[in-house]
PDB file of C-alpha atoms in Angstrom:
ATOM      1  CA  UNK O   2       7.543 -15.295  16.548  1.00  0.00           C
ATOM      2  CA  UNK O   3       7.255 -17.524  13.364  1.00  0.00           C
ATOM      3  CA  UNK O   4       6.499 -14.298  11.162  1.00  0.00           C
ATOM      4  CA  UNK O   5       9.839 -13.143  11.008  1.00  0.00           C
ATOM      5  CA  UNK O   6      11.414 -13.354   7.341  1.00  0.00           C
ATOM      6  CA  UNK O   7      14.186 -15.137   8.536  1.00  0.00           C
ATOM      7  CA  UNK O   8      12.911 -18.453   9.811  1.00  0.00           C
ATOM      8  CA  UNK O   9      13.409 -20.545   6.772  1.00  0.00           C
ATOM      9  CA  UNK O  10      10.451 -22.353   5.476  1.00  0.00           C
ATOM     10  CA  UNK O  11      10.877 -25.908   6.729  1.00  0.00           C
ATOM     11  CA  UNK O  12      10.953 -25.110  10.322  1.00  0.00           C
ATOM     12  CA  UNK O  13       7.215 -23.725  10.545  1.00  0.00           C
ATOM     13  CA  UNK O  14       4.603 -26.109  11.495  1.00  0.00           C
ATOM     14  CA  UNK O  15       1.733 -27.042   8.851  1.00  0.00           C
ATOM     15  CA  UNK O  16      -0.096 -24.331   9.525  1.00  0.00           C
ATOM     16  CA  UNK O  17       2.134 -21.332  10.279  1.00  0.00           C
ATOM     17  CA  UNK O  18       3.644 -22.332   6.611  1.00  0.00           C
ATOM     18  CA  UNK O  19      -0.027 -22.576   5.213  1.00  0.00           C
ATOM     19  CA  UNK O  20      -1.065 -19.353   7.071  1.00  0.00           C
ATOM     20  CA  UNK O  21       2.399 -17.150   6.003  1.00  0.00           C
ATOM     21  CA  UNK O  22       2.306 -18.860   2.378  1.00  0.00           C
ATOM     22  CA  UNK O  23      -1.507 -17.975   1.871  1.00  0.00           C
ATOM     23  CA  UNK O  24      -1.063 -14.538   3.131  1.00  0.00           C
ATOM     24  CA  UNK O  25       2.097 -14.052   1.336  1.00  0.00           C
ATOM     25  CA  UNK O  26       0.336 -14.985  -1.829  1.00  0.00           C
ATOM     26  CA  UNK O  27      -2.719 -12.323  -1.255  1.00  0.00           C
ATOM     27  CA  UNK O  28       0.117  -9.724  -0.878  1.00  0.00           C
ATOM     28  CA  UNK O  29       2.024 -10.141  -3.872  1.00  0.00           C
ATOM     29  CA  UNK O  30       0.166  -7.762  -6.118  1.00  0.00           C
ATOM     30  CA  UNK O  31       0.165  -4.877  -2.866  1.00  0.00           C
ATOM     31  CA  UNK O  32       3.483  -5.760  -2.740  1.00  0.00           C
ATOM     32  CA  UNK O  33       3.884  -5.284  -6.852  1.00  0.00           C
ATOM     33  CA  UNK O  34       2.548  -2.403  -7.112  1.00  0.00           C
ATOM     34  CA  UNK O  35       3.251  -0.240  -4.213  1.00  0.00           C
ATOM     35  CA  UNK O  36       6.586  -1.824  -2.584  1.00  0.00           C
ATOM     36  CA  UNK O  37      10.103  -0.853  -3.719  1.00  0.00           C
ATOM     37  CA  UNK O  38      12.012  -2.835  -5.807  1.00  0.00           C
ATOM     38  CA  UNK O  39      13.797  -4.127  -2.756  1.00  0.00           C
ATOM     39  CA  UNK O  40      10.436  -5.307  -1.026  1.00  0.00           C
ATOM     40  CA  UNK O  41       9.474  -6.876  -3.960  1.00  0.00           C
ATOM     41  CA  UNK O  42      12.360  -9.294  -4.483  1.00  0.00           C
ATOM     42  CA  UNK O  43      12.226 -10.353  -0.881  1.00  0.00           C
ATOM     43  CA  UNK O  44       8.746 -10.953  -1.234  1.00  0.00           C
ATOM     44  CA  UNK O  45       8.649 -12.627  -3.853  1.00  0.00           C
ATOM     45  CA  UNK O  46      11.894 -15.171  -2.528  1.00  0.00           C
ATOM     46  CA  UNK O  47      10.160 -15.626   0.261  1.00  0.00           C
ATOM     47  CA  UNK O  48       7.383 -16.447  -1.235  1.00  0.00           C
ATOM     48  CA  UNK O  49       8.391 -19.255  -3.087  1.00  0.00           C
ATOM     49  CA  UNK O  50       9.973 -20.864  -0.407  1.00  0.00           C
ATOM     50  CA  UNK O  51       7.078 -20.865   1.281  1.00  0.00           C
ATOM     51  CA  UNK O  52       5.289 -22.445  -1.479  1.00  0.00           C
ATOM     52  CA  UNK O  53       8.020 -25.130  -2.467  1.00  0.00           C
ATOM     53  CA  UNK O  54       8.401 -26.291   1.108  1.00  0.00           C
ATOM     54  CA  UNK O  55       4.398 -26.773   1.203  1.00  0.00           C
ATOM     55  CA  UNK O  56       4.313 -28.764  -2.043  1.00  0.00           C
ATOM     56  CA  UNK O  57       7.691 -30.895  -1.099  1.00  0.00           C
ATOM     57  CA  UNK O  58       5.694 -31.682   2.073  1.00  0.00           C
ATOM     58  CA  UNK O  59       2.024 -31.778   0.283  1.00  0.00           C
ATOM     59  CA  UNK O  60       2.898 -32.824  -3.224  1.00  0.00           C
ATOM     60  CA  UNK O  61      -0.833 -33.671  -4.002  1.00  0.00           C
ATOM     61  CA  UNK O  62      -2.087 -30.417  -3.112  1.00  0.00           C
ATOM     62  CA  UNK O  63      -2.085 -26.657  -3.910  1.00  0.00           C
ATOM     63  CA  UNK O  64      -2.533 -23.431  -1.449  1.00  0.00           C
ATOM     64  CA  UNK O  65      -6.020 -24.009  -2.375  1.00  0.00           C
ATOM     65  CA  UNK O  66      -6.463 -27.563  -1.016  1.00  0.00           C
ATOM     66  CA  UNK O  67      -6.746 -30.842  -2.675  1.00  0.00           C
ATOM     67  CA  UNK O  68      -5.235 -30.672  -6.447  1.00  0.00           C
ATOM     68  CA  UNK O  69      -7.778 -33.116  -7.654  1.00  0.00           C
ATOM     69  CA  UNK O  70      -5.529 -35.847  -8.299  1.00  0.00           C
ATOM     70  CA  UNK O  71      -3.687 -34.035 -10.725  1.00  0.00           C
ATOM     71  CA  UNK O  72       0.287 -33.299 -11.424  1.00  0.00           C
ATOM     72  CA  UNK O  73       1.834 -30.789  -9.745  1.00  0.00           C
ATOM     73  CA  UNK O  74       2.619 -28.177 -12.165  1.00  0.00           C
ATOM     74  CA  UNK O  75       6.203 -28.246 -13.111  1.00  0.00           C
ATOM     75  CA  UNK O  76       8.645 -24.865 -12.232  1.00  0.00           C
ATOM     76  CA  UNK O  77       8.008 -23.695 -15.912  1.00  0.00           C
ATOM     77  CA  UNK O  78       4.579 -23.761 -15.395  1.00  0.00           C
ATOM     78  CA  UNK O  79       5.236 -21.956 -12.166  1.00  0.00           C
ATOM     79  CA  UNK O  80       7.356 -19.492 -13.492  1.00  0.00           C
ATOM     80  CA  UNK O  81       4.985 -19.258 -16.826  1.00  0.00           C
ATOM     81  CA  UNK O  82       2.102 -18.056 -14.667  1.00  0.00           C
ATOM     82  CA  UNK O  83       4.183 -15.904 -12.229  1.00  0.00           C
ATOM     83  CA  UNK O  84       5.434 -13.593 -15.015  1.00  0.00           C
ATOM     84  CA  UNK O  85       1.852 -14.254 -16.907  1.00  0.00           C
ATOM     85  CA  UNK O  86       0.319 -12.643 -13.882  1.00  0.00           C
ATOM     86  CA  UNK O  87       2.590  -9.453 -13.004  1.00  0.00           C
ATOM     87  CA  UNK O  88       2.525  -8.815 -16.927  1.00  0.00           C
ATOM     88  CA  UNK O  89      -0.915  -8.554 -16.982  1.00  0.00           C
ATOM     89  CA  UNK O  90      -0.901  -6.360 -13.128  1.00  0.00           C
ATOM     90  CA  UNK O  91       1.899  -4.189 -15.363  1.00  0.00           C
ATOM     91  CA  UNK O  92      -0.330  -3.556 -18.566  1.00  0.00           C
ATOM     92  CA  UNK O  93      -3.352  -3.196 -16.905  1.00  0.00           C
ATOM     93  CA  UNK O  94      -1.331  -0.144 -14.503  1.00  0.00           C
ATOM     94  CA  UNK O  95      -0.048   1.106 -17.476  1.00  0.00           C
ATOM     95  CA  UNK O  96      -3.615   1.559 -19.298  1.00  0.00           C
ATOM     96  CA  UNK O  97      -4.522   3.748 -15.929  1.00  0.00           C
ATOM     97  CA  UNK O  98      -4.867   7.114 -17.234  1.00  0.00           C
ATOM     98  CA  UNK O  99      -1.971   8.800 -15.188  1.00  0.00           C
ATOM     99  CA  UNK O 100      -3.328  11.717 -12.569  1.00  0.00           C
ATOM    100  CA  UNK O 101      -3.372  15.091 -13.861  1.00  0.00           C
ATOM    101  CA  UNK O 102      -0.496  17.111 -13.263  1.00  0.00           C
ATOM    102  CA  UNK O 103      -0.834  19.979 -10.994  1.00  0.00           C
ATOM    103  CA  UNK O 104      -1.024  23.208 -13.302  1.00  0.00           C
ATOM    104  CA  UNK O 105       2.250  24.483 -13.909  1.00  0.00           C
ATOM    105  CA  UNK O 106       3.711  26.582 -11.125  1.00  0.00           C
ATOM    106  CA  UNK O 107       0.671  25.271  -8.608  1.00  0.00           C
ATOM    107  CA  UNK O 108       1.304  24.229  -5.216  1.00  0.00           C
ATOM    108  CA  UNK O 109       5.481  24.527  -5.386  1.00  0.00           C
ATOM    109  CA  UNK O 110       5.679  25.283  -1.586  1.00  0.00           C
ATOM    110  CA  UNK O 111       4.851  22.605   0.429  1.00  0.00           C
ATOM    111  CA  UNK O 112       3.138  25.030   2.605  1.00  0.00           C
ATOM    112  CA  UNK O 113       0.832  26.356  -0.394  1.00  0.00           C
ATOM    113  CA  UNK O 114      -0.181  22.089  -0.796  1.00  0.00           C
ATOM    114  CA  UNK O 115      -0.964  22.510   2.543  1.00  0.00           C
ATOM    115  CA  UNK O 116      -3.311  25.338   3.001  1.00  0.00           C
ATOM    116  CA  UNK O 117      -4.808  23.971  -0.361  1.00  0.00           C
ATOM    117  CA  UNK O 118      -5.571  20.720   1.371  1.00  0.00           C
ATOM    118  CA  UNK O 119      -7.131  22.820   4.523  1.00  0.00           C
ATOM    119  CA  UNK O 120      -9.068  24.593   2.249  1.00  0.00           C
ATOM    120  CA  UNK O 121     -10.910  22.116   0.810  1.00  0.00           C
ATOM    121  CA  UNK O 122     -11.560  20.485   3.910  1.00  0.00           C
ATOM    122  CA  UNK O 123     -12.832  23.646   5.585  1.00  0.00           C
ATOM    123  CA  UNK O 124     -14.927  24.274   1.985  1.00  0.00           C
ATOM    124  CA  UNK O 125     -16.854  20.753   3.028  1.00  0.00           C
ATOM    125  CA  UNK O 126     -19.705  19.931   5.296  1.00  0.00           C
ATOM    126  CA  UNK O 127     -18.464  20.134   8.485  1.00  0.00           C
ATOM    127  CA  UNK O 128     -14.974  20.590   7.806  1.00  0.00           C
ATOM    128  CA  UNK O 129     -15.175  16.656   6.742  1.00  0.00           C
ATOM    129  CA  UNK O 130     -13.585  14.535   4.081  1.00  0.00           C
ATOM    130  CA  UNK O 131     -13.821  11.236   3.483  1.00  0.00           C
ATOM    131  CA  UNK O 132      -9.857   9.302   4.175  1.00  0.00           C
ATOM    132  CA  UNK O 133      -9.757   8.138   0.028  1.00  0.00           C
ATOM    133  CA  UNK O 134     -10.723  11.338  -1.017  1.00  0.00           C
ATOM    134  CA  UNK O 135      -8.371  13.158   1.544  1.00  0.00           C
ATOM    135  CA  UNK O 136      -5.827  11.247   0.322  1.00  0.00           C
ATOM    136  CA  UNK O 137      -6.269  11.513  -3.405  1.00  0.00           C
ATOM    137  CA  UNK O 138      -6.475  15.402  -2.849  1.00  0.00           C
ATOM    138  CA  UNK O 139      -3.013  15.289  -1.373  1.00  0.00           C
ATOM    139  CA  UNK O 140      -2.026  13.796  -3.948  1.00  0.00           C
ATOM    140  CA  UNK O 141      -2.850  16.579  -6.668  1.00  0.00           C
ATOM    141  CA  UNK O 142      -1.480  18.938  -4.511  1.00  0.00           C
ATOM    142  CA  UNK O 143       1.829  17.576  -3.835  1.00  0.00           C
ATOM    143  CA  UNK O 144       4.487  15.149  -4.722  1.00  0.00           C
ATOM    144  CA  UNK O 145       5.313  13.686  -1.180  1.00  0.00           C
ATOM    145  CA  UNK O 146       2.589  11.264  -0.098  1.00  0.00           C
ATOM    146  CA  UNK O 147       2.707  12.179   3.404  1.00  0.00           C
ATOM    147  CA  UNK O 148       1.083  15.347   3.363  1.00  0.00           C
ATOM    148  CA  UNK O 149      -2.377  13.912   5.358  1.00  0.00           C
ATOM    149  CA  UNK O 150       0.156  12.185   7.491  1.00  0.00           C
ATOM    150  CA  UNK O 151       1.996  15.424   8.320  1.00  0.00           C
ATOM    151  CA  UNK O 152      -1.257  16.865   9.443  1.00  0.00           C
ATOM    152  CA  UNK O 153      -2.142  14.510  12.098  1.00  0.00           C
ATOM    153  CA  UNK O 154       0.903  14.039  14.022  1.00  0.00           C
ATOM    154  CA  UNK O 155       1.084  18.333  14.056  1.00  0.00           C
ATOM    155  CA  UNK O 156       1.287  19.829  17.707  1.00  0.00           C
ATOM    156  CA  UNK O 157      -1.493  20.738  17.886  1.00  0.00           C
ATOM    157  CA  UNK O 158      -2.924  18.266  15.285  1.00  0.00           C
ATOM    158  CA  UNK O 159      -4.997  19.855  12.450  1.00  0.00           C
ATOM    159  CA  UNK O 160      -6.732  17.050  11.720  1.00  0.00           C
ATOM    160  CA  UNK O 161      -8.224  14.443  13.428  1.00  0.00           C
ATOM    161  CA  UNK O 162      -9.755  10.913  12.222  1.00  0.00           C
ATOM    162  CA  UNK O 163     -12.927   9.476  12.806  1.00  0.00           C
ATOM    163  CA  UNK O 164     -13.599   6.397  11.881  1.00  0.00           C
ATOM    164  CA  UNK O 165     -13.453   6.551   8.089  1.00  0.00           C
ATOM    165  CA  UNK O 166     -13.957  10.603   7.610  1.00  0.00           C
ATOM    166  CA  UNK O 167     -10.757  13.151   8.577  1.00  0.00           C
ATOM    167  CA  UNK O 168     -11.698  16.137   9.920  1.00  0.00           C
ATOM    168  CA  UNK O 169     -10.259  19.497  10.238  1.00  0.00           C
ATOM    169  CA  UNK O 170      -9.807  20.336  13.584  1.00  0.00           C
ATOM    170  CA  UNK O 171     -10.246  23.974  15.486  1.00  0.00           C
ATOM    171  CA  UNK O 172      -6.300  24.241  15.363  1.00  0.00           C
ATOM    172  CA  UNK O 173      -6.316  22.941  11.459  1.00  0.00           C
ATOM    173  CA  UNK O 174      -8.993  26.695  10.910  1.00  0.00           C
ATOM    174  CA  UNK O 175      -6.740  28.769  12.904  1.00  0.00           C
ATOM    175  CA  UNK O 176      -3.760  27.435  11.315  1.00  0.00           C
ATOM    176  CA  UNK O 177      -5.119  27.777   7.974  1.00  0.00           C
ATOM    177  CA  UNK O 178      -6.575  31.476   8.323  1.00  0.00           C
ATOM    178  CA  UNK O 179      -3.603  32.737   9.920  1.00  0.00           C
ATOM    179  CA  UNK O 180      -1.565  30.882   7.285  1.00  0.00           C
ATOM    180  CA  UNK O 181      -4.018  31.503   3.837  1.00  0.00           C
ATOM    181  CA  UNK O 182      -3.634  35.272   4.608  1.00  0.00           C
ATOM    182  CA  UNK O 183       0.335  35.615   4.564  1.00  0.00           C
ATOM    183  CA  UNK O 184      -0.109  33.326   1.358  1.00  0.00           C
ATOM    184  CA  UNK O 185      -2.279  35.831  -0.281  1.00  0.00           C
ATOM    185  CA  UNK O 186      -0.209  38.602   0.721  1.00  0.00           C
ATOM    186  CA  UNK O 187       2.917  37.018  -0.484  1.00  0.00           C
ATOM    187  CA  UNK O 188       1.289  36.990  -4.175  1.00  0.00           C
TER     188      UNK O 188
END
Protein backbone atom coordinates (compact mmCIF):
# COMPACT_ATOMS: atom_id res chain seq x y z
CA UNK A 1 0.00 0.00 0.00
CA UNK A 2 1.78 3.25 -1.21
CA UNK A 3 -0.07 5.33 1.63
CA UNK A 4 1.99 4.26 4.30
CA UNK A 5 4.26 7.18 5.81
CA UNK A 6 7.17 5.25 5.42
CA UNK A 7 7.67 4.74 1.72
CA UNK A 8 9.96 7.57 0.98
CA UNK A 9 8.92 9.93 -1.68
CA UNK A 10 10.91 8.87 -4.73
CA UNK A 11 9.65 5.42 -4.92
CA UNK A 12 5.86 6.37 -5.69
CA UNK A 13 4.86 6.54 -9.21
CA UNK A 14 3.73 10.06 -10.76
CA UNK A 15 0.61 9.85 -9.59
CA UNK A 16 0.55 8.16 -6.17
CA UNK A 17 3.20 11.17 -5.35
CA UNK A 18 0.75 13.74 -7.04
CA UNK A 19 -2.31 12.11 -5.34
CA UNK A 20 -0.51 11.77 -1.51
CA UNK A 21 1.25 15.33 -2.09
CA UNK A 22 -2.16 17.03 -3.13
CA UNK A 23 -4.01 15.44 -0.37
CA UNK A 24 -1.32 16.02 2.06
CA UNK A 25 -1.43 19.65 1.18
CA UNK A 26 -5.48 19.95 1.73
CA UNK A 27 -4.74 18.44 5.21
CA UNK A 28 -2.26 20.64 6.55
CA UNK A 29 -4.51 23.20 8.15
CA UNK A 30 -6.90 19.93 9.75
CA UNK A 31 -3.79 18.76 10.64
CA UNK A 32 -2.73 22.44 12.25
CA UNK A 33 -5.32 22.92 14.04
CA UNK A 34 -6.67 19.81 15.47
CA UNK A 35 -3.53 17.27 15.42
CA UNK A 36 -0.98 17.07 18.26
CA UNK A 37 2.14 18.53 18.09
CA UNK A 38 3.53 15.16 17.15
CA UNK A 39 1.08 14.76 14.07
CA UNK A 40 1.90 17.95 13.01
CA UNK A 41 5.66 17.65 12.57
CA UNK A 42 5.26 14.39 10.74
CA UNK A 43 2.90 15.95 8.59
CA UNK A 44 4.39 18.56 7.79
CA UNK A 45 8.06 16.41 6.97
CA UNK A 46 6.24 14.42 5.04
CA UNK A 47 4.85 16.82 3.34
CA UNK A 48 7.65 18.43 1.97
CA UNK A 49 9.15 15.50 0.76
CA UNK A 50 6.43 14.89 -1.10
CA UNK A 51 6.55 18.20 -2.63
CA UNK A 52 10.45 18.41 -3.25
CA UNK A 53 10.52 15.01 -4.90
CA UNK A 54 7.57 16.31 -7.33
CA UNK A 55 9.39 19.53 -8.22
CA UNK A 56 13.03 17.66 -8.54
CA UNK A 57 11.10 15.42 -10.97
CA UNK A 58 8.66 18.35 -12.44
CA UNK A 59 10.79 21.42 -12.01
CA UNK A 60 8.47 23.48 -14.39
CA UNK A 61 5.46 22.83 -12.53
CA UNK A 62 3.58 23.29 -9.21
CA UNK A 63 0.85 20.90 -7.36
CA UNK A 64 -1.39 22.99 -9.35
CA UNK A 65 -0.11 22.13 -12.86
CA UNK A 66 1.88 24.03 -15.32
CA UNK A 67 3.91 27.04 -13.49
CA UNK A 68 3.52 29.22 -16.49
CA UNK A 69 6.98 29.26 -17.48
CA UNK A 70 8.04 30.78 -14.46
CA UNK A 71 10.97 30.04 -11.69
CA UNK A 72 10.41 27.75 -9.25
CA UNK A 73 10.19 29.56 -6.09
CA UNK A 74 13.32 29.24 -4.12
CA UNK A 75 13.18 27.33 -0.31
CA UNK A 76 12.93 30.92 1.25
CA UNK A 77 10.10 31.60 -0.65
CA UNK A 78 8.84 28.21 0.39
CA UNK A 79 9.50 28.55 3.82
CA UNK A 80 8.29 32.47 3.65
CA UNK A 81 4.80 31.33 2.68
CA UNK A 82 4.68 28.18 4.90
CA UNK A 83 5.08 30.19 8.13
CA UNK A 84 3.05 33.23 6.26
CA UNK A 85 0.20 30.79 6.09
CA UNK A 86 0.04 28.96 9.66
CA UNK A 87 0.59 32.62 11.12
CA UNK A 88 -2.28 33.81 9.63
CA UNK A 89 -4.42 30.03 10.51
CA UNK A 90 -2.84 31.02 14.26
CA UNK A 91 -4.19 34.73 14.47
CA UNK A 92 -7.20 34.17 12.85
CA UNK A 93 -7.86 31.00 15.80
CA UNK A 94 -6.80 33.26 18.21
CA UNK A 95 -9.45 36.14 17.25
CA UNK A 96 -12.21 33.13 17.79
CA UNK A 97 -14.02 34.22 20.73
CA UNK A 98 -13.14 31.19 23.08
CA UNK A 99 -16.47 28.98 24.18
CA UNK A 100 -18.05 29.95 27.28
CA UNK A 101 -17.02 28.27 30.24
CA UNK A 102 -19.43 26.04 31.90
CA UNK A 103 -20.80 28.03 35.05
CA UNK A 104 -18.74 27.40 37.90
CA UNK A 105 -19.41 24.13 39.68
CA UNK A 106 -21.73 22.90 36.46
CA UNK A 107 -21.48 19.58 35.07
CA UNK A 108 -18.27 18.30 37.45
CA UNK A 109 -19.45 14.62 37.24
CA UNK A 110 -19.13 13.21 34.10
CA UNK A 111 -22.36 11.56 34.73
CA UNK A 112 -24.20 15.06 35.42
CA UNK A 113 -22.56 16.10 31.46
CA UNK A 114 -24.23 13.20 30.60
CA UNK A 115 -27.77 13.35 31.67
CA UNK A 116 -27.39 17.12 30.61
CA UNK A 117 -26.63 15.99 27.10
CA UNK A 118 -29.80 13.41 27.29
CA UNK A 119 -31.77 16.06 28.36
CA UNK A 120 -31.52 18.22 25.73
CA UNK A 121 -31.90 15.66 23.29
CA UNK A 122 -35.06 14.28 24.87
CA UNK A 123 -36.20 18.32 25.23
CA UNK A 124 -36.05 18.26 21.09
CA UNK A 125 -38.42 17.15 18.42
CA UNK A 126 -38.32 13.73 18.42
CA UNK A 127 -35.63 13.15 20.71
CA UNK A 128 -33.36 14.51 17.61
CA UNK A 129 -30.27 16.62 17.30
CA UNK A 130 -28.49 17.51 14.58
CA UNK A 131 -24.43 15.66 14.79
CA UNK A 132 -22.70 19.61 14.89
CA UNK A 133 -24.98 20.68 17.32
CA UNK A 134 -24.73 17.34 19.38
CA UNK A 135 -21.35 17.77 19.36
CA UNK A 136 -20.94 21.39 20.28
CA UNK A 137 -23.39 20.65 23.27
CA UNK A 138 -20.92 18.11 24.54
CA UNK A 139 -18.68 20.30 24.43
CA UNK A 140 -20.21 22.92 27.00
CA UNK A 141 -20.95 20.26 29.11
CA UNK A 142 -17.72 18.60 29.47
CA UNK A 143 -14.05 18.72 29.00
CA UNK A 144 -13.45 15.22 27.32
CA UNK A 145 -14.55 15.31 23.69
CA UNK A 146 -15.81 11.92 23.64
CA UNK A 147 -18.84 12.27 25.47
CA UNK A 148 -21.30 11.68 22.06
CA UNK A 149 -18.85 8.95 21.37
CA UNK A 150 -19.37 7.31 24.77
CA UNK A 151 -23.03 7.25 24.07
CA UNK A 152 -23.09 5.23 21.02
CA UNK A 153 -20.87 2.43 21.67
CA UNK A 154 -23.10 2.02 25.32
CA UNK A 155 -24.65 -1.59 25.76
CA UNK A 156 -27.42 -0.88 25.09
CA UNK A 157 -26.56 2.23 22.96
CA UNK A 158 -28.40 5.47 23.94
CA UNK A 159 -28.05 6.95 20.93
CA UNK A 160 -28.22 6.05 17.59
CA UNK A 161 -27.20 7.96 14.20
CA UNK A 162 -29.08 8.59 11.27
CA UNK A 163 -27.69 9.92 8.61
CA UNK A 164 -26.73 13.41 9.74
CA UNK A 165 -29.26 13.73 12.97
CA UNK A 166 -28.35 11.55 16.45
CA UNK A 167 -31.07 10.39 18.13
CA UNK A 168 -31.86 9.35 21.56
CA UNK A 169 -32.78 6.00 21.66
CA UNK A 170 -35.60 4.09 23.99
CA UNK A 171 -32.57 2.85 26.22
CA UNK A 172 -30.91 6.62 26.09
CA UNK A 173 -34.98 7.76 28.01
CA UNK A 174 -34.82 4.97 30.36
CA UNK A 175 -31.32 5.55 31.14
CA UNK A 176 -31.77 9.12 31.56
CA UNK A 177 -35.06 9.01 33.82
CA UNK A 178 -33.78 6.41 35.96
CA UNK A 179 -30.49 8.33 36.09
CA UNK A 180 -31.94 12.35 36.23
CA UNK A 181 -33.90 11.22 39.36
CA UNK A 182 -30.92 9.89 41.64
CA UNK A 183 -29.23 13.22 40.30
CA UNK A 184 -31.94 15.30 41.70
CA UNK A 185 -32.06 13.45 44.79
CA UNK A 186 -28.40 13.64 45.34
CA UNK A 187 -28.78 17.66 45.41
Amino acid sequence: MTERPGVPARDLSDEDLERQGVHAHAMRHWVFLHGTAEQFRTHTERMLELEQEYLRRHPQRTWQGSGGGAATPSRDDRIRDLVQTFSRAVTALLDEEPAPAPAAGAHRDPEEAQVALLQRFAEAPGGRLHKLEAHQIARQLAPDNHLVARLYRQDPPLLQAEKDSRVLTDAGRAWLAEHAGALSGRG
